[in-house]
Short mmCIF file of C-alpha atoms in Angstrom, two decimals:
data_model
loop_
_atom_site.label_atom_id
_atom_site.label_comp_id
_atom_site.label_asym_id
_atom_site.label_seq_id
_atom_site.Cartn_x
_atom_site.Cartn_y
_atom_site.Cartn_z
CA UNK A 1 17.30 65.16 -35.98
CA UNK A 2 20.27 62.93 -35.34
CA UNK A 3 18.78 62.30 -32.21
CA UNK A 4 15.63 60.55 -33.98
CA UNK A 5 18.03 58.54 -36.01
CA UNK A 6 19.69 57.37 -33.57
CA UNK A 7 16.54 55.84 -31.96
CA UNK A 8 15.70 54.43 -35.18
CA UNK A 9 18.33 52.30 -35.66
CA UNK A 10 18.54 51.53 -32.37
CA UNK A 11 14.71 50.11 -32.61
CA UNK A 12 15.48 49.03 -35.87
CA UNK A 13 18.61 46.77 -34.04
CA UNK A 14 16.11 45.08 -32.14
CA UNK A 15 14.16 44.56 -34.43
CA UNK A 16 16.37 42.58 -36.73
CA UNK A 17 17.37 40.59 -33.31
CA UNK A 18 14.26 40.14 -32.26
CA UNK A 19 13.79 38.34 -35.65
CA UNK A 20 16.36 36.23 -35.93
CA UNK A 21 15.45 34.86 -32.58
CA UNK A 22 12.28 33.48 -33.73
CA UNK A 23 13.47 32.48 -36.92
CA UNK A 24 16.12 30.23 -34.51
CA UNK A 25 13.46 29.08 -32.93
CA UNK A 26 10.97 28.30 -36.15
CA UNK A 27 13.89 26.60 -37.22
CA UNK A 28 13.78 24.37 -33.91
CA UNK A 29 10.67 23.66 -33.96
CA UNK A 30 10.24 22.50 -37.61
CA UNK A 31 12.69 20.19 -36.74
CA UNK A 32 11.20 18.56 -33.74
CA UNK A 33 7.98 18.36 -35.09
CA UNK A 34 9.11 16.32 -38.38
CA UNK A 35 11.50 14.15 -36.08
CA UNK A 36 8.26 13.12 -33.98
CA UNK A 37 6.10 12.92 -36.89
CA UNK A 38 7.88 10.90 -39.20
CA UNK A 39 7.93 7.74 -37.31
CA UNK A 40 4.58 7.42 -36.55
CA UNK A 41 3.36 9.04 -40.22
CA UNK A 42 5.20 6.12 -41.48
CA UNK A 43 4.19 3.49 -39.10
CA UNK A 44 0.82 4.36 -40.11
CA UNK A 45 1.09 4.37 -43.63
CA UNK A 46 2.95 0.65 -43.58
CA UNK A 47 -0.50 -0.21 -41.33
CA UNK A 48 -2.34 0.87 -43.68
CA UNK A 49 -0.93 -1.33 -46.28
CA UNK A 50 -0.84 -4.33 -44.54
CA UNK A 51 2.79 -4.17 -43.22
CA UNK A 52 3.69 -5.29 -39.59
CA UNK A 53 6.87 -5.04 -38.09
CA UNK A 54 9.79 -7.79 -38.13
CA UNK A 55 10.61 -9.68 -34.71
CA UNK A 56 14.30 -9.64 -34.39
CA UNK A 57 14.27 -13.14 -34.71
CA UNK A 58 12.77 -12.82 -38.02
CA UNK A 59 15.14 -11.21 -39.74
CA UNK A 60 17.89 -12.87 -42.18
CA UNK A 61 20.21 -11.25 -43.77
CA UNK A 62 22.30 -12.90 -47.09
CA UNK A 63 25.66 -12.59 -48.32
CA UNK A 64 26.29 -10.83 -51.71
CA UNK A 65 27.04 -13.22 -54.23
CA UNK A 66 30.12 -12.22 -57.28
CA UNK A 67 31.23 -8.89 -57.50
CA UNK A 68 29.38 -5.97 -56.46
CA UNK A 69 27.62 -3.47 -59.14
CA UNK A 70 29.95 -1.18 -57.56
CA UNK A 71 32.98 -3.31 -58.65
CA UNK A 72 31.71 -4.25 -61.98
CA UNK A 73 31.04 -0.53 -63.27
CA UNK A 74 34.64 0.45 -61.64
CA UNK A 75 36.30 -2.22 -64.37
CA UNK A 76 34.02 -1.51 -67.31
CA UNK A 77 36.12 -0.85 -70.30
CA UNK A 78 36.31 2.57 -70.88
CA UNK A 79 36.13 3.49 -67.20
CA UNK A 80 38.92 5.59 -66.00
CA UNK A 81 40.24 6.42 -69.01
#
C-alpha cells in the first residue's frame, strides 16, 4: 500500500512539473506574440484612418510655455497642508 503511494506522488510530482513548464512557456509565448503583433495591429489601424508616418525631418517639437500643470497643482492653496 505505501508502495502505491509512493508512486503516486511521485507521478503526481511530475505532473505538477510538467505543468508549470508549459505554463512558463504559455507565458513566453503570449508575450512574443503581442510584442510582434502590436506594431503592425497598430500600423494598420493608423492606415486605416488615414495616418502615415512622420519623416524625421518632419518632426518639431516646442518648448513648454509658464509653469507646468505639474507645478501649478503642487502650489495650489491648500496643497500640502
Amino acid at each position: 500500500m505505501q508502495l502505491i503511494v509512493l508512486r503516486l506522488n511521485t507521478d503526481i510530482g511530475r505532473s505538477l512539473q510538467r505543468a508549470a513548464a508549459l505554463q512558463r512557456g504559455n507565458a513566453t509565448l503570449s508575450i512574443e506574440g503581442s510584442e510582434a503583433d502590436s506594431g503592425e495591429r497598430v500600423e494598420a489601424l493608423a492606415h486605416g484612418l488615414g495616418m502615415t508616418a512622420a519623416s524625421p525631418g518632419q518632426l518639431r517639437f516646442r518648448a513648454a510655455a509658464g509653469r507646468s500643470r505639474a507645478e501649478a497643482a503642487a502650489t495650489a492653496p491648500g496643497v500640502g497642508g
